[in-house]
Every structure is written in C-alpha cells, then in structure tokens.
Coordinates of C-alpha atoms and ligand atoms in Angstrom, one line a residue:
X13 CA 72.6 102.3 102.1
X14 CA 73.8 100.1 99.7
X15 CA 74.1 96.5 101.3
X16 CA 77.7 95.0 100.0
X17 CA 76.7 92.5 97.1
X18 CA 79.4 91.5 94.1
X19 CA 77.2 91.1 90.7
X20 CA 78.6 89.3 88.3
X21 CA 77.2 90.5 85.0
X22 CA 78.9 88.1 82.1
X23 CA 81.3 85.0 82.6
X24 CA 83.6 84.0 79.8
X25 CA 85.5 80.7 81.1
X26 CA 86.6 80.8 84.0
X27 CA 86.8 84.8 83.8
X28 CA 84.6 86.6 85.6
X29 CA 83.0 90.6 84.8
X30 CA 80.7 91.9 87.5
X31 CA 80.4 95.0 89.8
X32 CA 81.2 95.4 93.6
X33 CA 78.7 97.4 95.5
X34 CA 79.6 98.8 98.5
X35 CA 78.7 102.0 101.2
X36 CA 81.5 103.9 99.3
X37 CA 79.7 103.3 95.6
X38 CA 80.2 101.0 93.2
X39 CA 83.3 99.2 91.6
X40 CA 83.4 97.6 88.4
X41 CA 85.2 94.3 88.3
X42 CA 88.0 93.1 87.4
X43 CA 89.7 95.6 89.3
X44 CA 93.3 97.0 90.2
X45 CA 93.5 98.9 93.5
X46 CA 96.2 101.0 93.6
X47 CA 98.1 100.9 96.7
X48 CA 97.6 103.9 99.0
X49 CA 99.8 102.2 102.2
X50 CA 100.2 105.2 104.7
X51 CA 97.1 106.9 103.2
X52 CA 98.5 108.4 100.2
X53 CA 99.1 106.8 96.7
X54 CA 102.5 107.8 96.4
X55 CA 103.6 110.6 93.9
X56 CA 99.6 110.8 92.7
X57 CA 97.4 113.3 93.8
X58 CA 93.7 111.6 94.5
X59 CA 92.7 113.3 91.7
X60 CA 95.3 112.1 89.6
X61 CA 94.6 108.4 90.8
X62 CA 90.7 108.9 90.2
X63 CA 91.3 110.1 86.5
X64 CA 93.2 106.6 86.0
X65 CA 89.3 104.6 86.5
X66 CA 90.7 103.5 89.5
X67 CA 87.6 102.5 91.3
X68 CA 89.1 100.9 94.8
X69 CA 92.6 102.2 96.5
X70 CA 94.0 100.2 99.6
X71 CA 95.9 102.0 102.7
X72 CA 97.6 98.8 105.2
X73 CA 96.5 98.8 109.0
X74 CA 100.2 98.0 109.8
X75 CA 101.8 101.7 108.4
X76 CA 98.9 104.1 109.7
X77 CA 98.3 102.4 113.4
X78 CA 102.1 103.7 114.0
X79 CA 102.2 107.4 111.8
X80 CA 99.8 109.1 112.2
X81 CA 97.8 106.7 113.6
X82 CA 94.2 104.8 114.0
X83 CA 92.5 107.6 116.0
X84 CA 94.1 110.7 114.4
X85 CA 92.9 109.2 111.3
X86 CA 89.6 109.1 112.8
X87 CA 89.9 112.8 114.0
X88 CA 90.5 113.8 111.0
X89 CA 87.3 113.1 109.4
X90 CA 88.6 108.8 109.1
X91 CA 91.1 107.2 106.1
X92 CA 88.6 108.9 103.1
X93 CA 88.3 111.9 103.9
X94 CA 91.6 112.5 105.3
X95 CA 93.3 111.3 101.8
X96 CA 90.3 112.6 100.2
X97 CA 89.1 109.2 98.4
X98 CA 85.4 109.2 98.9
X99 CA 85.1 105.7 97.1
X100 CA 85.6 102.6 98.7
X101 CA 89.1 101.4 100.5
X102 CA 90.6 98.1 101.8
X103 CA 92.7 98.1 104.7
X104 CA 95.6 95.2 104.6
X105 CA 95.6 93.5 107.9
X106 CA 99.1 94.5 108.7
X107 CA 100.1 91.1 109.5
X108 CA 102.2 90.7 105.6
X109 CA 104.3 93.9 107.2
X110 CA 104.7 92.3 110.7
X111 CA 105.7 89.1 109.5
X112 CA 108.1 90.9 107.1
X113 CA 109.9 92.4 110.1
X114 CA 112.0 89.6 111.0
X115 CA 114.2 89.4 113.6
X116 CA 111.9 92.9 115.2
X117 CA 108.8 90.5 115.8
X118 CA 107.8 87.6 117.8
X119 CA 105.3 85.8 117.0
X120 CA 102.9 83.8 119.9
X121 CA 99.9 81.5 119.0
X122 CA 97.5 84.6 120.1
X123 CA 99.2 87.4 117.9
X124 CA 102.4 89.2 117.0
X125 CA 104.0 92.0 119.5
X126 CA 107.0 94.3 117.3
X127 CA 108.7 96.9 117.4
X128 CA 108.2 99.5 115.1
X129 CA 110.3 100.4 112.4
X130 CA 110.0 104.2 112.8
X131 CA 110.7 104.8 116.4
X132 CA 111.5 101.4 117.4
X133 CA 108.9 101.0 120.3
X134 CA 107.0 98.5 120.9
X135 CA 103.3 97.3 119.8
X136 CA 100.6 94.3 119.6
X137 CA 98.8 93.2 116.7
X138 CA 96.3 90.0 117.4
X139 CA 93.0 89.6 115.1
X140 CA 90.7 91.5 117.8
X141 CA 92.9 94.7 117.7
X142 CA 93.7 94.6 113.4
X143 CA 90.0 94.5 112.9
X144 CA 89.4 97.1 115.2
X145 CA 92.4 99.8 113.7
X146 CA 90.4 98.8 110.5
X147 CA 87.2 99.9 112.0
X148 CA 88.3 103.2 112.9
X149 CA 89.9 103.9 109.8
X150 CA 86.5 103.1 108.6
X151 CA 87.9 100.9 106.1
X152 CA 85.3 99.8 103.5
X153 CA 86.8 95.9 103.1
X154 CA 88.5 95.1 106.1
X155 CA 91.3 92.0 106.2
X156 CA 91.5 88.9 108.7
X157 CA 94.8 89.3 110.2
X158 CA 96.6 86.3 109.0
X159 CA 100.0 85.2 108.8
X160 CA 101.4 84.9 105.5
X161 CA 104.8 82.3 105.5
X162 CA 107.6 83.0 103.0
X163 CA 108.1 80.6 100.7
X164 CA 109.6 78.1 100.1
X165 CA 109.1 76.4 103.7
X166 CA 108.5 72.6 104.2
X167 CA 104.8 72.2 104.0
X168 CA 104.8 71.1 107.9
X169 CA 105.2 74.6 108.4
X170 CA 103.3 76.0 106.2
X171 CA 100.3 73.8 107.1
X172 CA 100.7 74.6 111.4
X173 CA 101.1 78.2 109.2
X174 CA 97.2 77.8 107.8
X175 CA 95.9 76.5 110.3
X176 CA 97.2 79.1 112.5
X177 CA 95.6 81.8 110.4
X178 CA 92.4 79.7 110.4
X179 CA 92.4 80.2 113.7
X180 CA 93.2 84.1 113.7
X181 CA 90.4 84.2 111.0
X182 CA 87.6 82.7 113.5
X183 CA 88.5 85.4 116.0
X184 CA 89.0 88.1 112.8
X185 CA 85.2 87.5 111.7
X186 CA 84.5 87.4 115.2
X187 CA 85.3 91.1 116.2
X188 CA 83.7 92.5 113.4
X189 CA 81.7 94.7 113.4
X190 CA 78.9 94.4 110.8
X191 CA 77.5 97.7 109.0
X192 CA 75.5 97.8 105.7
X193 CA 78.0 98.7 102.7
X194 CA 80.8 97.1 104.5
X195 CA 82.6 93.9 103.9
X196 CA 85.2 91.4 105.7
X197 CA 87.2 88.7 103.6
X198 CA 88.9 85.7 104.3
X199 CA 92.1 84.5 103.2
X200 CA 93.2 81.5 101.5
X201 CA 96.1 80.5 103.0
X202 CA 98.5 77.0 102.6
X203 CA 101.2 77.3 100.4
X204 CA 101.7 76.0 96.5
X205 CA 99.8 72.6 98.4
X206 CA 96.7 71.5 97.3
X207 CA 94.9 69.8 100.0
X208 CA 96.8 72.7 102.2
X209 CA 94.8 75.2 99.8
X210 CA 91.5 72.7 100.0
X211 CA 91.3 73.1 103.8
X212 CA 91.7 76.8 104.3
X213 CA 89.2 77.6 101.1
X214 CA 86.4 75.1 103.1
X215 CA 87.7 76.6 107.2
X216 CA 86.7 80.2 105.8
X217 CA 83.1 79.0 103.8
X218 CA 82.7 77.9 106.8
X219 CA 83.2 80.9 108.3
X220 CA 81.6 82.9 106.1
X221 CA 82.6 85.9 104.8
X222 CA 81.9 89.1 102.2
X223 CA 84.4 88.4 100.0
X224 CA 87.8 85.5 99.6
X225 CA 90.9 86.7 99.0
X226 CA 94.1 83.9 97.9
X227 CA 97.2 85.3 100.6
X228 CA 100.8 83.8 100.4
X229 CA 101.6 83.9 96.2
X230 CA 103.6 86.3 94.6
X231 CA 106.1 85.4 97.7
X232 CA 109.5 83.9 95.3
X233 CA 107.4 80.6 94.1
X234 CA 107.2 81.5 90.6
X235 CA 104.0 82.3 88.2
X236 CA 103.8 78.6 86.8
X237 CA 103.6 77.5 90.4
X238 CA 101.4 81.0 91.0
X239 CA 98.4 79.8 88.2
X240 CA 99.0 76.3 89.2
X241 CA 97.7 77.3 92.4
X242 CA 94.8 79.6 91.5
X243 CA 93.5 76.5 89.7
X244 CA 93.3 74.4 92.3
X245 CA 92.0 77.3 94.4
X246 CA 89.4 79.6 93.0
X247 CA 87.0 76.8 91.9
X248 CA 86.9 76.4 95.9
X249 CA 85.8 79.6 96.5
X250 CA 81.7 81.1 96.2
X251 CA 80.9 81.6 92.7
X252 CA 79.1 84.6 94.5
X253 CA 81.6 86.6 96.4
X254 CA 84.2 88.8 95.7
X255 CA 87.8 87.0 94.9
X256 CA 91.0 88.9 95.9
X257 CA 94.6 88.2 94.4
X258 CA 96.4 89.9 97.2
X259 CA 100.1 91.8 96.1
X260 CA 99.8 90.7 92.2
X261 CA 101.7 91.5 89.8
X262 CA 102.8 92.6 86.6
X263 CA 100.1 92.8 83.7
X264 CA 100.9 89.3 82.6
X265 CA 100.4 87.5 86.0
X266 CA 96.9 90.1 86.2
X267 CA 96.0 88.4 82.9
X268 CA 96.5 85.2 84.0
X269 CA 94.6 85.6 87.2
X270 CA 91.3 87.6 85.5
X271 CA 91.6 84.0 83.4
X272 CA 91.5 81.9 86.7
X273 CA 88.5 83.9 88.1
X274 CA 90.2 86.5 90.2
X275 CA 88.5 89.9 90.3
X276 CA 90.5 92.6 92.5
X277 CA 94.0 92.9 91.7
X278 CA 97.0 95.3 93.9
X279 CA 100.5 95.7 93.8
X280 CA 103.4 98.3 94.6
X281 CA 104.3 97.9 90.9
X282 CA 102.8 100.0 88.7
X283 CA 104.1 102.5 91.3
X284 CA 107.0 101.5 92.3
X285 CA 108.0 101.7 89.0
X286 CA 107.5 105.0 88.2
X287 CA 109.1 106.3 90.6
X288 CA 112.6 104.1 89.1
X289 CA 112.0 104.9 85.7
X290 CA 110.2 102.2 84.6
X291 CA 107.3 101.9 81.9
X292 CA 105.0 99.8 80.9
X293 CA 102.6 100.0 77.8
X294 CA 101.1 98.1 75.6
X295 CA 104.6 96.4 74.2
X296 CA 105.7 95.7 77.1
X297 CA 108.0 97.6 79.4
X298 CA 111.1 100.7 78.8
X299 CA 113.5 102.1 81.7
X300 CA 113.5 105.4 80.7
X301 CA 116.9 105.8 82.1
X302 CA 118.4 104.2 78.9
X303 CA 120.4 106.4 76.8
X304 CA 118.6 105.7 73.8
X305 CA 115.9 107.2 74.6
X306 CA 117.3 110.7 75.4
X307 CA 116.2 111.8 72.0
X308 CA 112.7 109.4 71.7
X309 CA 110.0 112.3 70.6
X310 CA 107.2 110.1 71.1
X311 CA 105.8 109.6 73.8
X312 CA 105.2 106.3 76.4
X313 CA 102.3 104.7 74.7
X314 CA 100.3 106.7 70.9
X315 CA 97.4 104.5 73.2
X316 CA 97.7 106.6 76.4
X317 CA 95.4 109.7 77.8
X318 CA 97.3 110.0 80.7
X319 CA 99.0 113.6 81.1
X320 CA 102.5 112.5 80.8
X321 CA 101.6 110.7 77.0
X322 CA 99.4 113.3 76.4
X323 CA 101.9 116.5 76.9
X324 CA 105.1 114.6 77.1
X325 CA 108.1 112.9 75.4
X326 CA 110.4 110.5 76.4
X327 CA 113.1 112.2 76.0
X328 CA 111.6 114.9 78.5
X329 CA 111.0 111.9 80.9
X330 CA 114.4 110.6 80.2
X331 CA 115.5 114.0 81.3
X332 CA 113.7 114.3 83.9
X333 CA 115.0 111.0 85.4
X334 CA 118.5 112.0 84.8
X335 CA 118.0 115.8 86.7
X336 CA 116.5 113.7 89.6
X337 CA 113.7 115.6 89.2
X338 CA 110.5 114.5 91.5
X339 CA 107.9 115.4 88.4
X340 CA 109.6 111.9 86.4
X341 CA 108.4 110.2 89.3
X342 CA 104.8 112.2 89.6
X343 CA 104.5 111.4 85.6
X344 CA 105.5 108.3 85.1
X345 CA 103.4 106.9 88.1
X346 CA 100.4 108.3 86.7
X347 CA 101.4 106.7 83.0
X348 CA 101.6 103.1 84.9
X349 CA 98.5 103.4 87.0
X350 CA 97.1 104.7 83.6
X351 CA 97.8 101.6 81.6
X352 CA 97.3 99.0 84.5
X353 CA 93.4 100.1 84.8
X354 CA 93.3 100.5 80.8
X355 CA 94.6 96.5 80.6
X356 CA 92.0 96.4 83.6
X357 CA 89.1 97.6 81.5
X358 CA 89.5 95.6 78.2
X359 CA 90.1 92.8 80.4
X360 CA 86.5 93.6 81.6
X361 CA 84.9 94.3 78.2
X362 CA 86.9 91.3 76.2
X363 CA 84.7 88.6 79.0
X364 CA 81.6 90.4 78.3
X365 CA 82.0 90.2 74.5
X366 CA 83.1 86.2 75.7
X367 CA 86.4 87.6 73.6
X368 CA 89.0 87.2 76.4
X369 CA 91.0 84.5 75.1
X370 CA 91.5 86.3 71.3
X371 CA 92.1 89.6 73.7
X372 CA 94.7 87.4 75.9
X373 CA 96.4 86.5 73.2
X374 CA 96.6 89.8 71.7
X375 CA 98.2 91.2 74.3
X376 CA 101.0 88.3 75.2
X377 CA 101.5 88.5 71.5
X378 CA 102.3 92.4 72.0
X379 CA 104.4 92.5 74.9
X380 CA 106.9 89.8 73.9
X381 CA 106.9 92.2 70.2
X382 CA 109.0 95.2 72.2
X383 CA 109.0 98.6 71.5
X384 CA 107.5 99.5 68.2
X385 CA 109.9 101.0 65.8
X386 CA 109.6 104.3 64.3
X387 CA 107.8 102.3 61.0
X388 CA 105.4 100.7 63.2
X389 CA 104.7 104.0 65.1
X390 CA 100.4 104.8 63.9
X391 CA 100.9 108.5 64.1
X392 CA 103.5 111.8 64.2
X393 CA 106.2 111.3 66.5
X394 CA 105.6 114.6 68.4
X395 CA 102.7 115.0 70.2
X396 CA 100.8 117.9 69.4
X397 CA 99.8 120.7 71.8
X398 CA 96.4 120.1 72.7
Ligands
ZN19 ZN1 100.2 107.4 79.6

C-alpha cells in the first residue's frame, strides 16, 4: 500500500508543483477537482472526466447520506466502485451544505439538526457522524466537519464560529480511522481577519492533519480580499502538506491561488457553466446562446482536443442550447472541464520551468483580449472531419 503523502517537485515563488500519493493512485498538483456532488459529475460519463486529465473528484457527504444513503453506497462497493472512479475521491463534510439550509437547520455546540431538502425528514450531522459517513463512503480524503459563516459578518461572530469549528476539528480528528493511503484535512476558518486565520491555522497544525484546506472564502468577499486572506494564510501552513482552497473558482481565481501556494481547488463553475451555455477558453468566456454564434463555424477553442472542439462548431452548440437538447450541456461541460485541466497542467509545467510569472501574465493578457477575430484565428474555420 502507498502511504498518503504529498511530495514537492518544484517551487516557483510561493507556487508549488508536486505529487499527492494516495491509496487510489497519484495526483499531480496543482490540481482542479471536478465536483461530483451526488456521485456523478453532472452531464459527464467518468470516461469523459478521465479523458480531460482529471486526477481526483469530489463527492458530498450531505447529498449522499440523504440519497442513496451511505450504507447503500457501501453495499454497492463504495463510492469509487459505484460511480466507476477508481482514482482518489475527496468528500466534503456536509457542513457547508447544512449551513446553507437556513431555516431548515438548527445549530448547537455539538452539531447540526436539519431537515432534508428532498423530503423534509429530520437528520443530524456532527463531527463524529460526518467522519463516520465519509469512512463508509470510502473517501480517500475526509474533510473535517465545520461551520462556515456567510460573509460579511461581525468579527466577533466569525471568531466564535471559527473557535467552534476548531473544537469540531479536534473531534473530527478523534473520530478519523487511520488507513494506509487515506488522509483527513483540517479546514482553516476565520473570515477575512488575519489574526483569526492565524489562530485557526495554529489550532489545526497543533492537532496535525494530512492536509490543510482554506474554507470560508469565495462566499461574497470578492477576489481582492480572498487573495489578501490567502497571502496571510498559506505561509502559516506546513510546507510539506497539501493545501486546498475550497469552492474556488474562475480560471483567474485558480491562477491567483496557485501563485499564493495553493495545490488543490474545486468548484461547480466549469460544470454549472457548461449546463448554461457559458464556455471558458484561452480568451475568456463565451455565452453560446448569443445570436452571434448562430453562424460561427469555428470550435470553442483552437487549442482544445475535447470532443466538442474536435468535432463540433460553436454554431452547432448554439443550436443545441437553443433547442434545449441534452447534448449541449454534455459537450460544453466536457469542454469546460478540459479547459480547466489544460490550464492547470500549463501552470504545473510553468512552475517546474520556473516561468510562472511570465506564464500567468500571458494568461491574464489573453483573457482580457476577448474572442479571436477571424484574422487572428490560427486555422481553417471549419474543423476537419477526423
Ligand atoms: Zn474543447
């Protein structure tokens, strides 16, 4: 068996390239993790997810415990077998989803009682139960159960919430069953207050985890404050452990996170955008519902080898979305995930080459430029039939 371990291969400024070794195989970092909330990356087969180069995917404790149920997942061979993803899986603890339930949940010092968003049935999650469910699901990486306050909030409320999360982190660690190649991540909280982030990072490092996540960001504070918070947080985390920025973000957010020493990201953005006709590429974003794409025979990107770009035009995708055809979301999700993975591979290569500053500047300049004009387009505008 392989020990759970993150090995650093190269450093460029504060950015790191490395390899995360797990019981379910290695993951090259920095990495973007597609979100498979209920045991599926929406609109994608797992072969398609694999073809984009994804190394690890997410599952969600809250959703899977309600449906189909953790014991059902175990009876079906565990989450890896059930969804046909033998690679590493990280499961969210359910804390964030439960907190988002608003009036449907009641928080106490011990845990959270809530009503299912599906049928109104009553459930409870606390650090011990969340950790046990993630064990039953067979998560490669288990997340601590924590509370995530919405921003903006008073510093006092953020502090009380963070300290509660740190007590819960100690209980989550206590409940975690050590297995070769499996790991558990603590989650740094503390809003955008540097001293609270420092207190939280120290509390987690004193407990000791296989990796450290930065939570409670991308919840409305804006990119500038998010980056400022990363600037004060990542230097406080152990240099030999992986760092995961939760729920982030746009390509530009990912670049800024990598530059600040983050190794792992997850976000619904590329998959959700793929279902709503928004495409990411080297020149920013396109809304394929826009009438100007009705006659655009070019693929979404000249540099992409995904199924959408190698076989289909923007005009065809525009038609699929206009006609509400299910193939539209499938093809565009595939493309967006392919773009995110290609961008992450590019960042990793740039870190290894010691070239991240120039590479990042070139990415930002191209995003700002907007779509290729016909003159700039580097190849014939109708893709050849393979
Ligand atoms: Zn593509």
